[in-house]
CSV table of C-alpha atoms in Angstrom, one decimal:
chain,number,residue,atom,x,y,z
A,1,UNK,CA,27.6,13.2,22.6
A,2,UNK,CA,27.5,9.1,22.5
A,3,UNK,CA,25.7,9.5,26.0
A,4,UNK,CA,23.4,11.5,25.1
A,5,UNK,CA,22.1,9.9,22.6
A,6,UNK,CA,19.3,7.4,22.9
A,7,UNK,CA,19.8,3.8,21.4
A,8,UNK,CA,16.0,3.2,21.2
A,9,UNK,CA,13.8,4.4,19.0
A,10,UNK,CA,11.1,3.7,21.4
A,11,UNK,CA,12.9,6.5,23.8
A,12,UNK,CA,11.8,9.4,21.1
A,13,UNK,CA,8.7,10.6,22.3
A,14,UNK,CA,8.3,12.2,18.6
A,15,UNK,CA,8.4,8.7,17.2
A,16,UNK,CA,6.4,7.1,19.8
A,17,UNK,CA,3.3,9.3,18.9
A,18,UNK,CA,3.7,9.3,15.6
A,19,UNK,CA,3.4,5.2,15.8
A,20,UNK,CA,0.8,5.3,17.9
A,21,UNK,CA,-0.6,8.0,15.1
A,22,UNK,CA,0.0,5.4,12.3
A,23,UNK,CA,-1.4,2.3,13.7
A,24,UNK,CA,-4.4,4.7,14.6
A,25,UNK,CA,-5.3,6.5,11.0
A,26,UNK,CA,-4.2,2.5,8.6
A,27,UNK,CA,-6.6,1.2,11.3
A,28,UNK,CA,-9.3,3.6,10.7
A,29,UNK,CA,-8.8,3.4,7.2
A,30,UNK,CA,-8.9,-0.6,6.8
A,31,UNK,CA,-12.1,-0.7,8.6
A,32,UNK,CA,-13.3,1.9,6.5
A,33,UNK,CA,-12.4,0.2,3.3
A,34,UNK,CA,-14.3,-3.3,4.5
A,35,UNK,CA,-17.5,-1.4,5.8
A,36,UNK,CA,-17.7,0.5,2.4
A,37,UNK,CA,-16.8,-2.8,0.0
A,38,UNK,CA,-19.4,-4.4,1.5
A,39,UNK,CA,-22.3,-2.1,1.7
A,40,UNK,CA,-21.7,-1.0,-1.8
A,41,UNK,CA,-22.0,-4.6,-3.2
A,42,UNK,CA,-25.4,-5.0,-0.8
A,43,UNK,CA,-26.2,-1.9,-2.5
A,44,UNK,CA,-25.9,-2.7,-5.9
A,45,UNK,CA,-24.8,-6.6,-6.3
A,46,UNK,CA,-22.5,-5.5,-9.1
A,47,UNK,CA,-18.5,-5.8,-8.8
A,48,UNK,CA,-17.7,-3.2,-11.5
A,49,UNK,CA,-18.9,-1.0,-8.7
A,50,UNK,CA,-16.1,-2.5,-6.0
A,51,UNK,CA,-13.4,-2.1,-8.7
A,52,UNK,CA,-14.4,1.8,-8.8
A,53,UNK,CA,-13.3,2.4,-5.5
A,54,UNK,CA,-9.8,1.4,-6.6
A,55,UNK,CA,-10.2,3.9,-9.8
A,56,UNK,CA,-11.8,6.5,-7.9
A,57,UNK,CA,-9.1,6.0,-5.3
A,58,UNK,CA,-6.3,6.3,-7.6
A,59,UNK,CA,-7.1,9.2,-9.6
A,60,UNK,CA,-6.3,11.8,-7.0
A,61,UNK,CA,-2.7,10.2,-7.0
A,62,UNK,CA,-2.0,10.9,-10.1
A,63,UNK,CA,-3.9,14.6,-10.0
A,64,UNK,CA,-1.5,15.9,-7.4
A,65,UNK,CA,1.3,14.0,-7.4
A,66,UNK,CA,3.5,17.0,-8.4
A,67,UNK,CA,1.6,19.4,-5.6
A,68,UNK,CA,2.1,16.4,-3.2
A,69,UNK,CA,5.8,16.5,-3.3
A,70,UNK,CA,5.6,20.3,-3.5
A,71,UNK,CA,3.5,20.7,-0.6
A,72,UNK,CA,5.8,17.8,1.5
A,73,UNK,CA,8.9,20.1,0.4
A,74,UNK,CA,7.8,23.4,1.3
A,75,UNK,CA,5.1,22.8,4.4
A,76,UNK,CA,4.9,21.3,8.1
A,77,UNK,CA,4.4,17.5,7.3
A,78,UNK,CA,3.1,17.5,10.8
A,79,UNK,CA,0.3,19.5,10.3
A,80,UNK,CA,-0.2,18.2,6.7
A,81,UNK,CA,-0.9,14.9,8.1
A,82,UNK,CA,-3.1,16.6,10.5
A,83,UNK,CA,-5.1,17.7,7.7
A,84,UNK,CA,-5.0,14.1,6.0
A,85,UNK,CA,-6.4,13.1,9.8
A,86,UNK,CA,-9.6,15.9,9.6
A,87,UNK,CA,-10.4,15.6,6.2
A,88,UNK,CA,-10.7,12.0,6.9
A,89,UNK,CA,-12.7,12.2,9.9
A,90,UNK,CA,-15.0,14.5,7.7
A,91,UNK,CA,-15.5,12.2,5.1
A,92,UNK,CA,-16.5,9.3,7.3
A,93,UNK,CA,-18.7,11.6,9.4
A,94,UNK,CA,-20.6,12.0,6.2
A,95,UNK,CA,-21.0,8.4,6.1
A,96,UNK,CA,-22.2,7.9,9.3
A,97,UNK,CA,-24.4,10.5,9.0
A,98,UNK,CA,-26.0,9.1,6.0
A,99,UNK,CA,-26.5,5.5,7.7
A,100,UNK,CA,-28.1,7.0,11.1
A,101,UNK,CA,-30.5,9.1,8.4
A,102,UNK,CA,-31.5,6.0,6.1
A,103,UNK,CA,-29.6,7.7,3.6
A,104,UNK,CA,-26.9,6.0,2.5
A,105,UNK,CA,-26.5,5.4,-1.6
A,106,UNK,CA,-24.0,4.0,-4.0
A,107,UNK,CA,-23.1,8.6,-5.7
A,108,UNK,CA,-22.1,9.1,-1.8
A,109,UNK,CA,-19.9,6.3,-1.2
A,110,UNK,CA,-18.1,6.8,-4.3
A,111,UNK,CA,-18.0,10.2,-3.4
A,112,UNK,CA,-16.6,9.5,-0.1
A,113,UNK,CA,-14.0,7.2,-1.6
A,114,UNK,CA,-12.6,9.9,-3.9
A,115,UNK,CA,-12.1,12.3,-0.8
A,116,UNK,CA,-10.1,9.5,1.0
A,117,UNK,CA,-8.1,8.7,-2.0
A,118,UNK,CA,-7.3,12.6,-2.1
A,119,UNK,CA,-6.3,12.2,1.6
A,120,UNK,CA,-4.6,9.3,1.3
A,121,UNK,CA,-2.5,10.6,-1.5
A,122,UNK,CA,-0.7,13.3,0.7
A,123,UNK,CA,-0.4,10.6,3.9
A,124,UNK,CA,1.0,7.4,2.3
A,125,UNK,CA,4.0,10.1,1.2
A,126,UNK,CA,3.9,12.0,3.9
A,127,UNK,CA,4.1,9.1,6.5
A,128,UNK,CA,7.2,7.7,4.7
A,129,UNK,CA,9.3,10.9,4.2
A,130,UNK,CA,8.7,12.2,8.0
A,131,UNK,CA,10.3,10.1,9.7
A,132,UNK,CA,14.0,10.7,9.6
A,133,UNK,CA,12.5,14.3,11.3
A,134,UNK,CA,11.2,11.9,14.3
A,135,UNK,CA,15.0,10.7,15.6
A,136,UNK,CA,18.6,11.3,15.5
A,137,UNK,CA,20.4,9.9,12.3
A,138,UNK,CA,21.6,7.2,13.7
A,139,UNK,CA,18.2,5.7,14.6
A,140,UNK,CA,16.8,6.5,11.3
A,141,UNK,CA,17.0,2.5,9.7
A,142,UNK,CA,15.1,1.7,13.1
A,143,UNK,CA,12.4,4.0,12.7
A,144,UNK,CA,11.9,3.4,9.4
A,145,UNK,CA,11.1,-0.1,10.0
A,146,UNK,CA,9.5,0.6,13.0
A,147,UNK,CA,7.4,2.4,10.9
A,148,UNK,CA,6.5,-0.2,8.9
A,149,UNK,CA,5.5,-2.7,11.6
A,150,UNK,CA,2.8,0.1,12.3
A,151,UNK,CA,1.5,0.0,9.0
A,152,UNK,CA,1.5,-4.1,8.9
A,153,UNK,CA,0.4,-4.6,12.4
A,154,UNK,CA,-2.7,-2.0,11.6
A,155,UNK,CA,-3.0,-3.5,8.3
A,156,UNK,CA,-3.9,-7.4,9.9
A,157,UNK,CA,-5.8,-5.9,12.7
A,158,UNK,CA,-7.8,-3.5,10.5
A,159,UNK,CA,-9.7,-5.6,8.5
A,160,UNK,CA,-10.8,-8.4,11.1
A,161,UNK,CA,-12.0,-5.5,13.4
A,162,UNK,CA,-14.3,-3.6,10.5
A,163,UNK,CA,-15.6,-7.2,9.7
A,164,UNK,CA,-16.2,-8.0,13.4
A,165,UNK,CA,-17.9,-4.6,14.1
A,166,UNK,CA,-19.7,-4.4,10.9
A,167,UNK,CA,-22.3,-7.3,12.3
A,168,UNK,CA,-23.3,-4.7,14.5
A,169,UNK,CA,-24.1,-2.3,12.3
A,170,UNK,CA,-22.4,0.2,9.7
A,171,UNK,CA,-22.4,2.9,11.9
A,172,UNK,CA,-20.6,1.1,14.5
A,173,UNK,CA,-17.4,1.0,12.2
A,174,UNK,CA,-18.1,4.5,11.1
A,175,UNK,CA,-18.0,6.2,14.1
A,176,UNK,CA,-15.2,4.1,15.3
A,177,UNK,CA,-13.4,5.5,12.4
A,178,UNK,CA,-14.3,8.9,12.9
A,179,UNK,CA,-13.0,8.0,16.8
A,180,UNK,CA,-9.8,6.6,15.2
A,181,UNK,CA,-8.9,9.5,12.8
A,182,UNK,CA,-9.4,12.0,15.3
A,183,UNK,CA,-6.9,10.2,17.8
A,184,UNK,CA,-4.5,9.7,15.1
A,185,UNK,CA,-5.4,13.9,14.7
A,186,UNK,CA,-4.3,15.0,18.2
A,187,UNK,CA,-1.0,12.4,18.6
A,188,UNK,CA,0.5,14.4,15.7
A,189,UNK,CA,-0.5,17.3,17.0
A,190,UNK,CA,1.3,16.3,20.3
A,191,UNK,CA,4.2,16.0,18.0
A,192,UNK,CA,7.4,17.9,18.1
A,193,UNK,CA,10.1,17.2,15.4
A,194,UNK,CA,13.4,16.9,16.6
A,195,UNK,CA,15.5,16.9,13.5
A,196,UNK,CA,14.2,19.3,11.0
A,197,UNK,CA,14.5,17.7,7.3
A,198,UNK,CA,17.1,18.6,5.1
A,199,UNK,CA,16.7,21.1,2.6
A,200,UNK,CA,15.8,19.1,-0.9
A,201,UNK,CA,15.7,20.5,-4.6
A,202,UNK,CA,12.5,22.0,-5.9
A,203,UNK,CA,9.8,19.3,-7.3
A,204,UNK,CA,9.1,20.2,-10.6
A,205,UNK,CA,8.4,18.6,-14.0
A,206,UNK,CA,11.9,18.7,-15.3
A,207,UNK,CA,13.1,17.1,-11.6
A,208,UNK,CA,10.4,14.4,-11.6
A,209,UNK,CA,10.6,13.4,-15.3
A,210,UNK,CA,14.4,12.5,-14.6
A,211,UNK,CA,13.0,9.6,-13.2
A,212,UNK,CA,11.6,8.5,-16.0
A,213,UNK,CA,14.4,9.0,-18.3
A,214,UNK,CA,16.9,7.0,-16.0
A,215,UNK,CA,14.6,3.9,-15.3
A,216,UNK,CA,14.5,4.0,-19.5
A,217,UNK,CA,17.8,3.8,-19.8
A,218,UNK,CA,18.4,1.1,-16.7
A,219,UNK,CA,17.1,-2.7,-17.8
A,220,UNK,CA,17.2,-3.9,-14.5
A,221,UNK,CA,15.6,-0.9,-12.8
A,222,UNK,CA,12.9,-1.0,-15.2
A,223,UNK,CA,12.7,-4.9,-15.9
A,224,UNK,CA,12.0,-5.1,-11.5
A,225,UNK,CA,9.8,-1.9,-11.6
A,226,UNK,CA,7.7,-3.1,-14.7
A,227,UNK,CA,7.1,-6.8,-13.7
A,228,UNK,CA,5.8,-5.4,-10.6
A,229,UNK,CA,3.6,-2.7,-11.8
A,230,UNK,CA,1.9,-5.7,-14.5
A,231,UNK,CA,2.3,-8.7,-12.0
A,232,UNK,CA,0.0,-6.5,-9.1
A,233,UNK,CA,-2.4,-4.9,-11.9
A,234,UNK,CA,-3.3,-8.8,-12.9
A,235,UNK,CA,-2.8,-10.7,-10.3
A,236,UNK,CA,-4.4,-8.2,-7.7
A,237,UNK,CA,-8.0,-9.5,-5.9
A,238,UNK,CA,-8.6,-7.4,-3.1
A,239,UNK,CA,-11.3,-5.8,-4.7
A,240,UNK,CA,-13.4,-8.6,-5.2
A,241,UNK,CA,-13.0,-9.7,-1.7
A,242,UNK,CA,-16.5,-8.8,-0.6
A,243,UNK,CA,-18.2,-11.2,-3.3
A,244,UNK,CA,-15.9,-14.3,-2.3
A,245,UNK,CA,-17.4,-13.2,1.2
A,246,UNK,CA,-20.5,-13.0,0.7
A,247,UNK,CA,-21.6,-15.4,-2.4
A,248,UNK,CA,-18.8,-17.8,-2.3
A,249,UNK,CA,-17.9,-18.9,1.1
A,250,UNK,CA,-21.0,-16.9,3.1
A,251,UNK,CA,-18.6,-16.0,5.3
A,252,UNK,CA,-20.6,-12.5,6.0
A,253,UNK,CA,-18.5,-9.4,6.9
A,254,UNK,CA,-16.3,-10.9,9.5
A,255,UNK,CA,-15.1,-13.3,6.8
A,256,UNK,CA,-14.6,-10.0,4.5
A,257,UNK,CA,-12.4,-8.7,7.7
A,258,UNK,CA,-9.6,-12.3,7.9
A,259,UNK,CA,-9.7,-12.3,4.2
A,260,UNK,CA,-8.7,-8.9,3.9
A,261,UNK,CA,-5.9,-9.3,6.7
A,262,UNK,CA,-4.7,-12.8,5.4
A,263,UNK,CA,-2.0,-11.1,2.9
A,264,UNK,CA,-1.0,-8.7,5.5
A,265,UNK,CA,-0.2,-12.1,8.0
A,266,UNK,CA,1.7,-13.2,5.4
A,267,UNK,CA,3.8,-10.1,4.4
A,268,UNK,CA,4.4,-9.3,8.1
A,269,UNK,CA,5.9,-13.4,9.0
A,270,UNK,CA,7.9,-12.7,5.5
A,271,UNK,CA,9.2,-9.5,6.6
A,272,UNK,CA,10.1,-10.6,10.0
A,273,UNK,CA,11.9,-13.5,8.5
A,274,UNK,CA,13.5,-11.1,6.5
A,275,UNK,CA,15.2,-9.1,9.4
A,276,UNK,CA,17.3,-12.7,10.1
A,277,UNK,CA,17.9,-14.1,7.0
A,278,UNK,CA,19.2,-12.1,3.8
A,279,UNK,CA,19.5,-12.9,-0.1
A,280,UNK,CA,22.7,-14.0,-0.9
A,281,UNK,CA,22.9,-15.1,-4.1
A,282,UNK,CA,20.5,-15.5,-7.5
A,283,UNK,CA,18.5,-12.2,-6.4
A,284,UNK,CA,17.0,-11.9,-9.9
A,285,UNK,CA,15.8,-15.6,-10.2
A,286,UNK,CA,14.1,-15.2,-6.5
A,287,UNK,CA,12.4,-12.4,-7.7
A,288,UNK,CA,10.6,-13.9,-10.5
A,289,UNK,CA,9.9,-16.7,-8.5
A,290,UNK,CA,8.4,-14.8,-5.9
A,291,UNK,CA,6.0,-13.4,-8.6
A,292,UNK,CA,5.3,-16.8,-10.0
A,293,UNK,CA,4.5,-17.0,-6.5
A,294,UNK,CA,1.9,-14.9,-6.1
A,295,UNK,CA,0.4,-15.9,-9.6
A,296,UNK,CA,0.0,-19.3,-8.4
A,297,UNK,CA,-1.8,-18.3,-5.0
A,298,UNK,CA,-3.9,-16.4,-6.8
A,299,UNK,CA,-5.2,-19.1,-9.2
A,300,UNK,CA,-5.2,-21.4,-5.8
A,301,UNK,CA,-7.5,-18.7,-3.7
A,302,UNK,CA,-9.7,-18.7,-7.0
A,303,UNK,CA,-10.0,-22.3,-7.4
A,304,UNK,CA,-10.1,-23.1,-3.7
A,305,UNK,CA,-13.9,-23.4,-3.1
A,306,UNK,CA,-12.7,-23.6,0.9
A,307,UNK,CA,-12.6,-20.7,2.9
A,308,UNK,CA,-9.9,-22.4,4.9
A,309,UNK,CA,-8.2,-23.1,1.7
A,310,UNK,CA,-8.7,-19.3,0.3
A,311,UNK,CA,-7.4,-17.9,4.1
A,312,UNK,CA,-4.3,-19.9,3.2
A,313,UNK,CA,-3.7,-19.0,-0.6
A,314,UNK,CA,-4.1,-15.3,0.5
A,315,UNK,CA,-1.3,-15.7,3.3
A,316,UNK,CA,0.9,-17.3,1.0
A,317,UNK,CA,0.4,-14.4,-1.9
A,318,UNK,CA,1.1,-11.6,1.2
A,319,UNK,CA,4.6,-13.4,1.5
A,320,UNK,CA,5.8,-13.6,-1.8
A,321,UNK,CA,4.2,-10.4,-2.3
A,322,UNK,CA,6.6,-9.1,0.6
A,323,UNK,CA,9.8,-11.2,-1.0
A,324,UNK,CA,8.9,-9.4,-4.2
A,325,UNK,CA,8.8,-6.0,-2.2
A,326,UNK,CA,11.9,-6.1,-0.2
A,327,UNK,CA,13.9,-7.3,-3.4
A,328,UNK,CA,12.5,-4.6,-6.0
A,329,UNK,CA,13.3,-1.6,-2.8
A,330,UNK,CA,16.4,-3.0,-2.6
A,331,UNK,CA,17.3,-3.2,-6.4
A,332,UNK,CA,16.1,0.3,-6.6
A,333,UNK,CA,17.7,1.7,-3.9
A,334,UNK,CA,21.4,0.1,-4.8
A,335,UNK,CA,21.2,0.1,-8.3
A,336,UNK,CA,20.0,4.3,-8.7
A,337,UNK,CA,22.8,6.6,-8.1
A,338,UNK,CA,22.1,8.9,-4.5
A,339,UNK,CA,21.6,12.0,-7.5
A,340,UNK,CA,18.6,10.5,-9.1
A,341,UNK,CA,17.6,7.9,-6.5
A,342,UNK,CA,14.9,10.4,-4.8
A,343,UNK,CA,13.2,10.6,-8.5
A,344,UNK,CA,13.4,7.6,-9.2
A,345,UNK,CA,12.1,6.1,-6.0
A,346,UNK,CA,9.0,8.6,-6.8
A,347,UNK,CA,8.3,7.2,-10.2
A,348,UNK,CA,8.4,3.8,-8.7
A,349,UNK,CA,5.9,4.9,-6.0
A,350,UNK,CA,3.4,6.4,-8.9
A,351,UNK,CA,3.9,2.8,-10.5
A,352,UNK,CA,3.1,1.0,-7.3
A,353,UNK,CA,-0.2,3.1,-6.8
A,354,UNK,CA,-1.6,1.8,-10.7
A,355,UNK,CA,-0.9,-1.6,-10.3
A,356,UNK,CA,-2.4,-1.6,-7.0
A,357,UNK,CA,-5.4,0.7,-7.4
A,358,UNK,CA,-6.1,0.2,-11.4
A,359,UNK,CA,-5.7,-3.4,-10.3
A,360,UNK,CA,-8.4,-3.7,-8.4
A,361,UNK,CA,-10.4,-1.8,-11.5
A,362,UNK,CA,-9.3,-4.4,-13.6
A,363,UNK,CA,-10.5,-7.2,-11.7
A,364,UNK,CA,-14.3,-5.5,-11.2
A,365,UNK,CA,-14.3,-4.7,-15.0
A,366,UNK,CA,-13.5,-8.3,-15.4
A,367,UNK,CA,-15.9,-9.6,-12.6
A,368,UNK,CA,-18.7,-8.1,-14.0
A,369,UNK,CA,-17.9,-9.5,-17.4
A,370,UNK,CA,-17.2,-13.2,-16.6
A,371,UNK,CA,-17.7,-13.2,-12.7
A,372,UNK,CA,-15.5,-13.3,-9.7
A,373,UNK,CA,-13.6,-16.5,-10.1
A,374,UNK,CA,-13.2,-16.3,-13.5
A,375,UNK,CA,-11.5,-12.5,-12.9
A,376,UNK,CA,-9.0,-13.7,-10.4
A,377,UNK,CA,-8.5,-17.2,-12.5
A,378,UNK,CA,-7.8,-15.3,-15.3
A,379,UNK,CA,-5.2,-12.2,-13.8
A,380,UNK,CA,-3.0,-15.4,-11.4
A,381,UNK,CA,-2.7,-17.0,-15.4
A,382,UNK,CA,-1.5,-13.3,-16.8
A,383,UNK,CA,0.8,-13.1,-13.7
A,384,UNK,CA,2.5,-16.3,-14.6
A,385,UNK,CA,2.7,-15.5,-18.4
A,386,UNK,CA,4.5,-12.1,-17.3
A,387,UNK,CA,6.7,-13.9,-15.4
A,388,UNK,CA,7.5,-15.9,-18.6
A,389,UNK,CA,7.8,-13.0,-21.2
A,390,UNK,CA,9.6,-10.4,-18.6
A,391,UNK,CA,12.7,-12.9,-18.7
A,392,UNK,CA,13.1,-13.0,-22.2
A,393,UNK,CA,12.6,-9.2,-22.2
A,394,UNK,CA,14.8,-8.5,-19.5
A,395,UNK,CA,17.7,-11.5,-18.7
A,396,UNK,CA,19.8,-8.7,-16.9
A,397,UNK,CA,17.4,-8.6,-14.4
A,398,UNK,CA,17.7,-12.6,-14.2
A,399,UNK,CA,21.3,-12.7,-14.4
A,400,UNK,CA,21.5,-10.7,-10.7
A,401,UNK,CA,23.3,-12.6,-8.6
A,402,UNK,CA,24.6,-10.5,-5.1
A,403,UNK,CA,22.3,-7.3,-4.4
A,404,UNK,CA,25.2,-4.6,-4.2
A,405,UNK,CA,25.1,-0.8,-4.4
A,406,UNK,CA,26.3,0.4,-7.8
């Protein structure tokens, strides 16, 4: 059976198309997001509107969060991606069939950004819970990292590439979008799973609540979980990118594109680092310095009135972002029993999708109350505050030394 077996993922033909598939669709989709950021604010000038998308974005996740996990349960995940892939391609056809037409306005972009968030709701849980299907068990740790080098590489390369194409027009990045959604469409379709997924309990309210109840009762679980969730929803300034672009630094949409992609270069060198060196002692104390961190970049990116300067503040805020990542997965995943940990790993998903998406709300509420660097200012100071009031609230979580499996 050992020679049989593979000891690359990269021999899986399965996994190989469903990377390809991945780097594909988070392509699409960051190009998508910097085309749309900045012809809504040429639209309308107004930032609430760029901190809408988030909202707009968001509320599908909450919606159908418990159809999401019923669907993943009981359906092909193949073909549901599939369907993330057309309705996708649909929504942005939409969009670059209002540019061509002189059409465009500020009712169908926001229109177009809750269909995406609905699409995206079912594919960011999708895309994680699939893979173990794609190889044998023993390759699973593998792919699931391979995985996220998909989503990271797409995630830098995205954004520069919607900014680059965007000074040729709109409709450039749209239909090279539509082109992108579509080829991430057919590779799944090309798929054939080679482990089917274990059978799993029934999602219901009772299961999912669980969650809830045992992060309660946890202080570490929910000290990590919680200074995340508050940390991200203040601290967050992706939304506002397009009026740094375009009124602080001129920078035009290509700027948009490497300011957009500058966390992303940072979480990706963090995350490779990662993979050689480990946390070996004073886990909780890293983490909150990892948030202070990210406060502190974000007041540095507000304050920086260099673009050079910003670039840099962003990359450092995508690393400690990562550090803060890869230490709240792994406290999660060790400290929550294997009975509750699928629960609880879902709550904790819900909670990352607020802080990221009402985040970016927050910040264009805030924007269009005292302006863009004021907004960002502002949330890297409430960053650093949580820092200070979540370790008097929560010294057990500062007290973690070795990060062990309980």
């Amino acid at each position: 059976m050992t020679t049989d077996q593979p000891d690359s993922i990269l021999r899986h033909r399965a996994f190989v198309l469903f990377w390809f598939a991945r780097v594909a669709a988070t392509i699409g989709y960051q190009m998508l997001i910097v085309a749309v950021g900045w012809q809504l604010y040429e639209l309308t000038s107004d930032p609430f509107d760029l901190g809408l998308i988030g909202l707009i974005q968001f509320i599908p996740a909450i919606l159908l969060v418990l159809v999401i996990g019923q669907a993943a349960d009981r359906y092909d995940r193949r073909l549901l991606l599939v369907g993330c892939q057309a309705i996708e391609a649909v929504a942005v056809t939409a969009l670059l069939t209002a540019v061509l037409a002189g059409a465009i306005t500020r009712d169908l972009i926001l229109g177009v950004a809750f269909i995406m968030g609905v699409a995206r709701a079912f594919e960011t849980t999708v895309m994680q819970i699939i893979v173990p299907g794609l190889v044998p068990l023993p390759l699973v740790p593998r792919a699931v990292a391979g995985s996220a080098s998909a989503n990271q590489t797409a995630t830098i390369a995205g954004p520069a590439l919607g900014g680059l194409l965007y000074a040729a027009g709109p409709a450039i990045v749209y239909g090279t979008c539509l082109a992108l959604f579509v080829l991430a469409g057919v590779l799944l379709i090309l798929i054939r799973i080679e482990r089917a997924a274990p059978a799993r309990e029934p999602f219901s309210l009772k299961v999912f609540f669980a969650g809830f109840s045992y992060i309660r009762s946890h202080p570490v679980i929910l000290g990590v979980i919680s200074l995340d969730l508050f940390a991200v929803l203040l601290g967050g300034v992706t939304a506002l990118l397009p009026v740094f672009a375009r009124d602080i630094y001129a920078a035009g949409p290509l700027g948009l594109g490497l300011l957009r992609a500058a966390p992303a270069v940072g979480a990706l060198t963090m995350a490779l680092a990662l993979t050689r060196w480990s946390f070996e002692r004073g886990a909780g104390k890293i983490m909150f310095a990892a948030v202070a961190m990210y406060g502190l970049a974000t007041i540095v990116f507000a304050l920086s009135g260099s673009f050079v300067i910003a670039l840099a503040a962003l990359i450092v805020l995508g690393a400690s972002d990562m550090v803060s990542v890869v230490l709240r997965m792994t406290l999660v995943q060790l400290g929550t029993p294997d009975a509750v940990r699928g629960r609880v790993t879902a709550v904790n998903g819900l909670f990352i999708g607020a802080s990221n998406q009402l985040g970016e709300f927050r910040a264009g509420v805030m924007a269009s109350w005292f302006g863009a660097v004021p907004a960002v200012l502002i949330g890297g100071i409430g960053t650093l505050m949580i820092v200070a009031i979540w370790m008097r609230l929560f010294p057990e979580l500062t007290r973690v030394d070795k990060l062990e499996a309980k």
